[in-house]
mmCIF file of C-alpha atoms in Angstrom:
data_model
loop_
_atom_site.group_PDB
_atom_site.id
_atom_site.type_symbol
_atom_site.label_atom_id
_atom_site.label_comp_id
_atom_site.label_asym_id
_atom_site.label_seq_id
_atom_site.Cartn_x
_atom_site.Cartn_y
_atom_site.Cartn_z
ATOM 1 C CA UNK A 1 4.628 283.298 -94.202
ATOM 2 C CA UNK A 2 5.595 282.870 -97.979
ATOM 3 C CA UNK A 3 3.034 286.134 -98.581
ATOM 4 C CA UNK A 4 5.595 287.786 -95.988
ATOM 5 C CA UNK A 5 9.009 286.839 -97.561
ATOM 6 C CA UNK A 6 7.925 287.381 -100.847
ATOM 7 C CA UNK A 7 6.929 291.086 -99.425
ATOM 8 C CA UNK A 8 10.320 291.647 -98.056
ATOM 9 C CA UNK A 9 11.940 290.631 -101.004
ATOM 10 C CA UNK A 10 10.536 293.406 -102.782
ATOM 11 C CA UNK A 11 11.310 295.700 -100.429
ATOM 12 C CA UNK A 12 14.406 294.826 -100.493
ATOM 13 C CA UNK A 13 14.964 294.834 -104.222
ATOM 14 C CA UNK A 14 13.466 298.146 -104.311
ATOM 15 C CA UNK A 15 16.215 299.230 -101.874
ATOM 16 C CA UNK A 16 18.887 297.355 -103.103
ATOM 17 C CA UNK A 17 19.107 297.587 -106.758
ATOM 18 C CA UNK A 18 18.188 301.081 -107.035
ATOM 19 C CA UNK A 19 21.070 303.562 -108.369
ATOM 20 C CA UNK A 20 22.971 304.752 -104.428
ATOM 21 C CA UNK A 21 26.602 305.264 -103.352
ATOM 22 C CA UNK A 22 27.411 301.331 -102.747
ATOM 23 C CA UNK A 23 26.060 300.641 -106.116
ATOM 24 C CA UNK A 24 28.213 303.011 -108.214
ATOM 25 C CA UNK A 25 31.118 301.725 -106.397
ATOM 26 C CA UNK A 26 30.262 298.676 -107.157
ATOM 27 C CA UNK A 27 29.917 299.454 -111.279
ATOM 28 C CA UNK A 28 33.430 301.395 -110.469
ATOM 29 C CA UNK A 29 35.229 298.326 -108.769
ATOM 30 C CA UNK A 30 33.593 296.067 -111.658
ATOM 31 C CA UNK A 31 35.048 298.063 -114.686
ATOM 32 C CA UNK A 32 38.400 298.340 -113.045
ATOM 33 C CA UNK A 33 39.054 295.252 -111.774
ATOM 34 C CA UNK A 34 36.474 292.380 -112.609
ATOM 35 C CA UNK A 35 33.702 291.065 -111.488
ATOM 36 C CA UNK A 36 35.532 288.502 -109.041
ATOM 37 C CA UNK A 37 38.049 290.807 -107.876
ATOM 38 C CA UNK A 38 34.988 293.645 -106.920
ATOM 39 C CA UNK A 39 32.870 290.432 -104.954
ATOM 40 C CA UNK A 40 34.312 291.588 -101.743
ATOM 41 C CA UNK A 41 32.558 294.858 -102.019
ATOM 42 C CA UNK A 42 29.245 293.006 -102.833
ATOM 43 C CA UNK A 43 29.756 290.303 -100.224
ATOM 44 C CA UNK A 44 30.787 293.365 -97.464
ATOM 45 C CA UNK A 45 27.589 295.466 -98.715
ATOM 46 C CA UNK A 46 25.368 293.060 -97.839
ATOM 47 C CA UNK A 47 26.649 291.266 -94.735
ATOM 48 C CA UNK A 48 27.381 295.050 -93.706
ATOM 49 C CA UNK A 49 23.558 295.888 -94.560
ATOM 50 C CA UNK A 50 22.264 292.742 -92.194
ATOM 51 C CA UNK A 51 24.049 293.755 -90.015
ATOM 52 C CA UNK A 52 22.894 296.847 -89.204
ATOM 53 C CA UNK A 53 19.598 295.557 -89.808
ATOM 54 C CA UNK A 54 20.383 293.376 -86.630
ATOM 55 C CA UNK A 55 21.826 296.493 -84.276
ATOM 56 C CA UNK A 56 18.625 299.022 -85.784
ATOM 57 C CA UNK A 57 16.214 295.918 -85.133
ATOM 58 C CA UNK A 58 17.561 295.542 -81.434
ATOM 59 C CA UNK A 59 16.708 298.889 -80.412
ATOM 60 C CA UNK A 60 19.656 301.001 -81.998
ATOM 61 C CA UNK A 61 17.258 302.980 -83.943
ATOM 62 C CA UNK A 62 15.135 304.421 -80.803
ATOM 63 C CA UNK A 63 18.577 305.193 -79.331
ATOM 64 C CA UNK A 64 19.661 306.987 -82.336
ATOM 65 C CA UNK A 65 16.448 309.019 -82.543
ATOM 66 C CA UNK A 66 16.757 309.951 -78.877
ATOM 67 C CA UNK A 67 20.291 311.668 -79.314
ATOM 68 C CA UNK A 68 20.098 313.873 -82.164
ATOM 69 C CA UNK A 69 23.779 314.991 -82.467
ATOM 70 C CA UNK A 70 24.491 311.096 -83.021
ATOM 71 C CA UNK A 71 22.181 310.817 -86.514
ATOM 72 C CA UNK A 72 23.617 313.625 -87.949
ATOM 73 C CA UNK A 73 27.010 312.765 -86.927
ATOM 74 C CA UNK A 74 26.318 309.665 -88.703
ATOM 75 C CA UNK A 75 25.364 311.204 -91.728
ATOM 76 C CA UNK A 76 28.133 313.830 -92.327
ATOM 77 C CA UNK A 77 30.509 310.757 -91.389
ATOM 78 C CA UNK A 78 29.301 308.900 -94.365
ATOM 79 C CA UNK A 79 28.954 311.963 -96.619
ATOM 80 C CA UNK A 80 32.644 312.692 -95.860
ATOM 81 C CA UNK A 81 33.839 308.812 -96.147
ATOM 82 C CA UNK A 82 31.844 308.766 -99.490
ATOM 83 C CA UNK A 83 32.984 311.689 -101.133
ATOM 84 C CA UNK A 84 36.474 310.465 -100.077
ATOM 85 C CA UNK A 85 36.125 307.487 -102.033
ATOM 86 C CA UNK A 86 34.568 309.707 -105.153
ATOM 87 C CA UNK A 87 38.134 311.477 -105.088
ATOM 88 C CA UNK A 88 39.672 308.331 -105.165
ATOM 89 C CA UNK A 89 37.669 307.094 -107.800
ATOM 90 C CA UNK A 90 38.440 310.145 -109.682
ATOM 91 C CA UNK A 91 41.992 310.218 -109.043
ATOM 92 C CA UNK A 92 42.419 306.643 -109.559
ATOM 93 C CA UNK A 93 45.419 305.485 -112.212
ATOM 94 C CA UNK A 94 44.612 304.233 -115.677
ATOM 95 C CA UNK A 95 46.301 302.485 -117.729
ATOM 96 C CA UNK A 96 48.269 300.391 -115.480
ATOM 97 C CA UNK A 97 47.798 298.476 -112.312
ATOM 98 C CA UNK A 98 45.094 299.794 -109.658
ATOM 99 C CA UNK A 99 46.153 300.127 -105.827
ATOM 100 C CA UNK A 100 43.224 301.228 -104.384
ATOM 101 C CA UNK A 101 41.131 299.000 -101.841
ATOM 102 C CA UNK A 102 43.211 296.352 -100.211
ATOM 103 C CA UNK A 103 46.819 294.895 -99.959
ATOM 104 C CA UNK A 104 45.813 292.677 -103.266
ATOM 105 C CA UNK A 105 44.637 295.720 -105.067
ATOM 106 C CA UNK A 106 41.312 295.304 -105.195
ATOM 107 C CA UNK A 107 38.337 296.259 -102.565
ATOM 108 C CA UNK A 108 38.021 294.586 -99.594
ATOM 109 C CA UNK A 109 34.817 292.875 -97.249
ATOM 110 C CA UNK A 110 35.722 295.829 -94.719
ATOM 111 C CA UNK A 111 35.301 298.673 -97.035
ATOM 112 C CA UNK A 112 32.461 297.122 -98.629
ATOM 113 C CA UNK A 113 30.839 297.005 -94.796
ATOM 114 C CA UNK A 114 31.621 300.325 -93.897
ATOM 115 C CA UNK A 115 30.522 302.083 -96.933
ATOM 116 C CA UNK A 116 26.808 300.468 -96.184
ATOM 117 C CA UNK A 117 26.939 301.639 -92.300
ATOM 118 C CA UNK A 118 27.580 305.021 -93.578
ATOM 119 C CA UNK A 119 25.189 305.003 -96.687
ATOM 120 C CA UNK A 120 22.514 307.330 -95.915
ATOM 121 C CA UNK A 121 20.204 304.819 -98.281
ATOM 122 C CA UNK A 122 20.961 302.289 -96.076
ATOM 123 C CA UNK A 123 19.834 303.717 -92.806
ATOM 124 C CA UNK A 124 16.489 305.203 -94.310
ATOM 125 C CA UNK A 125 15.671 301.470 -96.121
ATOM 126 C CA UNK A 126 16.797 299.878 -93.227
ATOM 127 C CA UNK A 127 14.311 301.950 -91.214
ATOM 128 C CA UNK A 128 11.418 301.726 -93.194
ATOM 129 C CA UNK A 129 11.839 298.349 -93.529
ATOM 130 C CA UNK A 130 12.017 297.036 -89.339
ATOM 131 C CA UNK A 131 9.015 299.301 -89.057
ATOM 132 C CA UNK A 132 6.759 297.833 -91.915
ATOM 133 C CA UNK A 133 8.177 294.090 -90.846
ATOM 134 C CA UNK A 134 9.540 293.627 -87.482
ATOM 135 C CA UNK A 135 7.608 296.211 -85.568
ATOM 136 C CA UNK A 136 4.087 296.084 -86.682
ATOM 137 C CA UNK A 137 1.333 294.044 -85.635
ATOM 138 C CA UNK A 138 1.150 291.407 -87.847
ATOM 139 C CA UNK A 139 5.234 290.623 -88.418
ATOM 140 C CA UNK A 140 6.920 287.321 -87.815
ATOM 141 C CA UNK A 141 7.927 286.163 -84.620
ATOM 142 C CA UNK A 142 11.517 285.956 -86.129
ATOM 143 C CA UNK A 143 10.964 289.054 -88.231
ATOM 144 C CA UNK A 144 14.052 290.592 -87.797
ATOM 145 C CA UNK A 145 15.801 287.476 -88.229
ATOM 146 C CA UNK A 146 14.054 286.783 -91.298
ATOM 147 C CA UNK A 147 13.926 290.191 -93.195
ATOM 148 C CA UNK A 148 17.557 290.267 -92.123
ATOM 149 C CA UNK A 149 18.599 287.128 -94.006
ATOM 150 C CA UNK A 150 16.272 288.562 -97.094
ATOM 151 C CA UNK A 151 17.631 291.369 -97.174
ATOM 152 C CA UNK A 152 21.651 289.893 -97.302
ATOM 153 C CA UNK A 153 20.700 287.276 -100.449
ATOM 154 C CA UNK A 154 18.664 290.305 -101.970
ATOM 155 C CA UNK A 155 21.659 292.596 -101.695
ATOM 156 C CA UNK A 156 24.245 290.563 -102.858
ATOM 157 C CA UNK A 157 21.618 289.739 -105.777
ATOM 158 C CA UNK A 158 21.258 293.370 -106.425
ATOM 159 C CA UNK A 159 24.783 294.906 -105.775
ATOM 160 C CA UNK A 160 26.323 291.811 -107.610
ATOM 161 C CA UNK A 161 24.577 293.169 -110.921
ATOM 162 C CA UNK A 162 25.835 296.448 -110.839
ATOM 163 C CA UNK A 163 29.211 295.158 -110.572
ATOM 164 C CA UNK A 164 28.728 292.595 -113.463
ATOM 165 C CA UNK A 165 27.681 296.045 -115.439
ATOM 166 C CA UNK A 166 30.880 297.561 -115.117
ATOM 167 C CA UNK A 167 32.658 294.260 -115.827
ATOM 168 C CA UNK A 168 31.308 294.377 -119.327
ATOM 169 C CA UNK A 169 31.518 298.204 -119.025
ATOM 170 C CA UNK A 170 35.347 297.682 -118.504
ATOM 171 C CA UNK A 171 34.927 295.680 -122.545
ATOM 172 C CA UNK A 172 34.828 299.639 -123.869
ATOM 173 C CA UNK A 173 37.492 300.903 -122.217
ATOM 174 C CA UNK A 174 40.706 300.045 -123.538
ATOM 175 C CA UNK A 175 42.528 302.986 -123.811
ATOM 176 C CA UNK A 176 43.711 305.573 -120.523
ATOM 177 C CA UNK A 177 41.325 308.439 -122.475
ATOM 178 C CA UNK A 178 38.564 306.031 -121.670
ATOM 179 C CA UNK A 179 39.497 305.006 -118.682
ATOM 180 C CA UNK A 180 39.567 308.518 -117.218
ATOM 181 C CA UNK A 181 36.407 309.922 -118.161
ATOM 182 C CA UNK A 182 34.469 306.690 -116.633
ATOM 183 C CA UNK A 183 36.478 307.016 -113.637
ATOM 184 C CA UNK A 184 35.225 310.900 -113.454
ATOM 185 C CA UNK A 185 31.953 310.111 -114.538
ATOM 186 C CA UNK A 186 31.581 307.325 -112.017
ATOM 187 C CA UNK A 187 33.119 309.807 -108.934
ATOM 188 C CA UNK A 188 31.071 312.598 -110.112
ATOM 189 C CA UNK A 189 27.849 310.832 -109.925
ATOM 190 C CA UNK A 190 28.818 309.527 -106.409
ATOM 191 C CA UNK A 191 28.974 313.206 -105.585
ATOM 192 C CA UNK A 192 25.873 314.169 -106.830
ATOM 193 C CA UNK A 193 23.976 310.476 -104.780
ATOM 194 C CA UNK A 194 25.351 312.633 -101.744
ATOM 195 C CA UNK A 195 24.395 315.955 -102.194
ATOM 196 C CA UNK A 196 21.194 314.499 -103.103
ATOM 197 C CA UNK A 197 21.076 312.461 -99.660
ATOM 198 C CA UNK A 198 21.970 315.722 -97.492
ATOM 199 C CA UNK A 199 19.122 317.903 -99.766
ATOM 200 C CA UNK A 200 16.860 314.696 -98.528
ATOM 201 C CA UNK A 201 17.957 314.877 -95.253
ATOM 202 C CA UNK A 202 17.584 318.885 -94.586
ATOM 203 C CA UNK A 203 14.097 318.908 -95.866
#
């Protein structure tokens, strides 16, 4: 059983840690507002990505592949939600207080959620994963359960990083100059994750 979790765990690192959408906004919300204040978009990433480990485990995922209007539906929703936040990224203020996210100004558990059950990353890992560990032969008879609960610690591991990055990122930019170009260089490469993602998906 160890042999097992250890196995997921690396899956899941592999999944988690890797440069995607939810990770550059996580680097983003880090430089701009702290480590602390960008936890809810960790902590919403990664109960979000259980989550949907649950519904795919349950039988969402032979539903999904059974309507084909509703996986690309799914995708274009969370290429258009994504590059929404890009813009915002982009757009975002410097050099004074932030507005973005929730009422306090900072991300919320919500957006964190959504922006994993619309990450295109997400669905493929997620995937992969129930197949190799919940559906074959020789997976746990709590598998799901299991590689679900993996999968949250390993995610807010993971996620939590990139967001301590841009918390000592944030140490270099102290003027609005500075400010700007990271904000454009962080949108722009949230762009490019999805256009990548829909080249992926049209192949």
């Amino acid at each position: 059983m160890l042999a097992v979790i250890f196995s997921m765990s690396m899956f899941a690192l592999v999944g988690a840690i890797t440069p995607g959408p939810v990770n550059m906004l996580a680097t983003s919300y880090g430089a701009r507002f702290g480590f602390w204040r960008a936890f809810p978009h960790v902590l919403g990433a990664s109960l979000g990505y259980a989550l949907l480990l649950l519904v795919l485990g349950a039988g969402a995922d032979q539903v999904i592949a059974r309507i084909g209007w509703l996986q690309s539906g799914i995708q274009w929703a969370g290429a258009l939600f994504l590059l929404y936040l890009a813009l915002r990224i982009i757009l975002a203020p410097v050099g004074g207080p932030v507005t973005d996210g929730d009422s306090n100004g900072h991300p919320g558990i919500w957006q964190g959620a959504l922006c994993q059950w619309l990450n295109p990353k997400a669905w493929l890992f997620g995937l992969s994963g129930i197949g190799l560990f919940v559906s074959s032969a020789g997976a746990l008879p709590s598998g799901l359960y299991v590689f679900s609960t993996v999968s949250f610690l390993v995610c807010c591991f993971s996620v939590g990083c990139w967001a301590a990055m841009g918390q000592v990122i944030s140490r270099y930019l102290h003027n609005a100059l500075r400010q700007r170009c990271f904000n454009v260089l962080m949108g722009s490469v949230l762009v490019l994750t999805v256009a990548l993602a829909g080249i992926k998906a049209s192949l």
